[in-house]
Coordinates of N, CA and C in Angstrom, one line a residue:
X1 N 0.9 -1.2 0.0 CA 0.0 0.0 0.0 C 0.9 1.2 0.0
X2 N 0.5 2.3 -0.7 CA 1.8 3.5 -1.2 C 0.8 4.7 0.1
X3 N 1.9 5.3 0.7 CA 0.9 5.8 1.7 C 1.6 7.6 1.3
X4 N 1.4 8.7 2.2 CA 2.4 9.9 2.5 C 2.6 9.7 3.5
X5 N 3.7 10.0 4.5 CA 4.0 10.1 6.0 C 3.3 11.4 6.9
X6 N 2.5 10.9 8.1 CA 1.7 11.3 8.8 C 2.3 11.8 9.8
X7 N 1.6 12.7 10.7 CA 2.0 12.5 12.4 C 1.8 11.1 13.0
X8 N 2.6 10.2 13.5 CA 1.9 9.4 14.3 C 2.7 8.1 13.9
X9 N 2.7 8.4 12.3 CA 3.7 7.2 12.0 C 5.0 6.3 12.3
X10 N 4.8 5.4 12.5 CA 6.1 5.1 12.7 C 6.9 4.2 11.7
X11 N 8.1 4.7 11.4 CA 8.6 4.1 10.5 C 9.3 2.9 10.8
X12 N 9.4 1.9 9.9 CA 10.5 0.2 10.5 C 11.3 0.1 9.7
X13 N 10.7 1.3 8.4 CA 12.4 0.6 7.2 C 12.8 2.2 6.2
X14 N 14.2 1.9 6.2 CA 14.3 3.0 5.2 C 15.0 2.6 3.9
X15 N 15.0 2.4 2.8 CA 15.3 1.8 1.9 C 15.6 0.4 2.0
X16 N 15.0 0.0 2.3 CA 14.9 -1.9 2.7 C 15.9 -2.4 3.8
X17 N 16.7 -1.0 4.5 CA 17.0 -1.7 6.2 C 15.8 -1.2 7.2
X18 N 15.8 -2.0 8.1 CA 15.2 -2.0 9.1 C 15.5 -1.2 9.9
X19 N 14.7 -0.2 11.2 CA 15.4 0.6 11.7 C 14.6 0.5 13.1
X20 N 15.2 0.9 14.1 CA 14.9 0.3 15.1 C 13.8 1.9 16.6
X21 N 14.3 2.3 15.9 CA 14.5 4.1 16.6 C 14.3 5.0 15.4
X22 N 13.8 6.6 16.4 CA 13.7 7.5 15.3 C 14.9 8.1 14.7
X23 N 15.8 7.9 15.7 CA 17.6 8.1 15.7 C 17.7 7.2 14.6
X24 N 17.4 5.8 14.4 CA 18.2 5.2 13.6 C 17.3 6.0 12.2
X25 N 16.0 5.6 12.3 CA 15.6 6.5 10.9 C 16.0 7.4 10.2
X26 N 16.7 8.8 11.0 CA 17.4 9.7 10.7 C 18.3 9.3 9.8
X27 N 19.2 8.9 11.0 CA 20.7 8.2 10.6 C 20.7 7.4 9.2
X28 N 19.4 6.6 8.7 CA 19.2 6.0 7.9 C 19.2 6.9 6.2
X29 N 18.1 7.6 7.1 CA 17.9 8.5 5.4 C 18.8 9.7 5.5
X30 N 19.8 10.3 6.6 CA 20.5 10.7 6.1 C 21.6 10.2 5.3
X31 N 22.2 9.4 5.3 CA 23.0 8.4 4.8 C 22.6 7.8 3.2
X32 N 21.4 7.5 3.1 CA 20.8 7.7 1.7 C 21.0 8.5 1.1
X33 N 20.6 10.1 1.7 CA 20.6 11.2 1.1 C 22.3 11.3 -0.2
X34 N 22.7 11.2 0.6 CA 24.1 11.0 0.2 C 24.7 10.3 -1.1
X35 N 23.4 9.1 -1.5 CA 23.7 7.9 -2.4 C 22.7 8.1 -3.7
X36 N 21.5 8.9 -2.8 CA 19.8 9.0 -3.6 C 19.6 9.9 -3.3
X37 N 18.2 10.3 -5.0 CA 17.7 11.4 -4.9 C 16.1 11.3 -4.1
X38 N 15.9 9.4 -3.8 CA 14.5 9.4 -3.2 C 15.2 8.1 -2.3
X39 N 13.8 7.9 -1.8 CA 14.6 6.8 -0.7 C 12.8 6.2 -0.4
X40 N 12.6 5.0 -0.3 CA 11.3 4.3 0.3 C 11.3 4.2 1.6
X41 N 10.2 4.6 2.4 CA 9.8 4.1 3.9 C 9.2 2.9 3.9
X42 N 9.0 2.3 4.7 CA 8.5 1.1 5.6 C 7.5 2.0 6.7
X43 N 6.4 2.2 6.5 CA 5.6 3.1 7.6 C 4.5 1.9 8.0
X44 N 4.6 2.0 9.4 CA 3.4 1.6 10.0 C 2.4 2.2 10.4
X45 N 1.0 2.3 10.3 CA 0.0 3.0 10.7 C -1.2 2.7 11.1
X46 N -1.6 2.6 12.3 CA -3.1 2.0 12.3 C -3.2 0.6 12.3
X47 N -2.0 -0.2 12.5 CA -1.7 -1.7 12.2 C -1.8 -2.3 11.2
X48 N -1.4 -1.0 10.2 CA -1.1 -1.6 8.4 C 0.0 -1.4 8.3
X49 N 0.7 -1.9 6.9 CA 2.1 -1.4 6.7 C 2.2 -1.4 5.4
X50 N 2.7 0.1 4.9 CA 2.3 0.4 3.5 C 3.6 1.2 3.6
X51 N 4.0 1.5 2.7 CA 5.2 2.5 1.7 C 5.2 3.7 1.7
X52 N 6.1 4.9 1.6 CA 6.1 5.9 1.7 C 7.5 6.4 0.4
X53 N 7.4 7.2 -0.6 CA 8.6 7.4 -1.3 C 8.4 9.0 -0.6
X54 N 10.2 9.4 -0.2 CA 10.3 10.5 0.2 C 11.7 11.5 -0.7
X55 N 11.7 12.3 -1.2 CA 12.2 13.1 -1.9 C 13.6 13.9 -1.3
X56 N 14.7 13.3 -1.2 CA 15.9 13.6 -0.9 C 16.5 14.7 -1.4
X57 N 16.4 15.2 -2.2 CA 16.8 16.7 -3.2 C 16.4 17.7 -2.3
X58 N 17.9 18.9 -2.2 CA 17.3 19.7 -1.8 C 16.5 20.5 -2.4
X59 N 15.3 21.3 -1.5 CA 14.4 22.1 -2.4 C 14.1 23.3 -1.2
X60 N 14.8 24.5 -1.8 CA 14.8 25.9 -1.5 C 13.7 26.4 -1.3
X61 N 12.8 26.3 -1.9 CA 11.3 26.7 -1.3 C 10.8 26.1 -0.4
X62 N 11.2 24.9 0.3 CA 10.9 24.6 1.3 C 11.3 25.3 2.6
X63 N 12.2 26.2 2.7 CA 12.8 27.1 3.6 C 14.0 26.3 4.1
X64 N 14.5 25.8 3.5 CA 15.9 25.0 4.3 C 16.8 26.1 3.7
X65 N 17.1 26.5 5.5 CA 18.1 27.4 5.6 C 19.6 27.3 5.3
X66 N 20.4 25.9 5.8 CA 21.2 25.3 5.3 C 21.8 24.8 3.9
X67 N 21.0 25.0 3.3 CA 21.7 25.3 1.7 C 22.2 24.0 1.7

């Protein structure tokens, strides 16, 4: 099931590792970022588990101050 990421969600995978914590989640897709311009979630929600594709590029209209 292809989902968007919610409040509430919890994520278990970031490009097909498993992740244990919201620390490791980070750690995860930061590290992607690095390799990819998108990266897949593993989201849990509601006691379903469906997919999430999230967009690694940076994007300046987003207000990211960091450049």
């Amino acid at each position: 099931k292809h989902m968007t990421i919610e409040p509430g969600d919890v994520i278990l995978g970031v490009g097909g590792h498993s992740v244990h914590s919201p620390e490791d989640a980070i750690g995860a897709i930061r590290s992607e970022a690095h390799r990819r311009h998108a990266v897949a979630l593993r989201v849990w929600r509601n006691g379903q588990v469906g997919y999430a594709a999230i967009d690694l590029r940076h994007n300046p209209e987003a207000g990211d101050e960091h450049g």
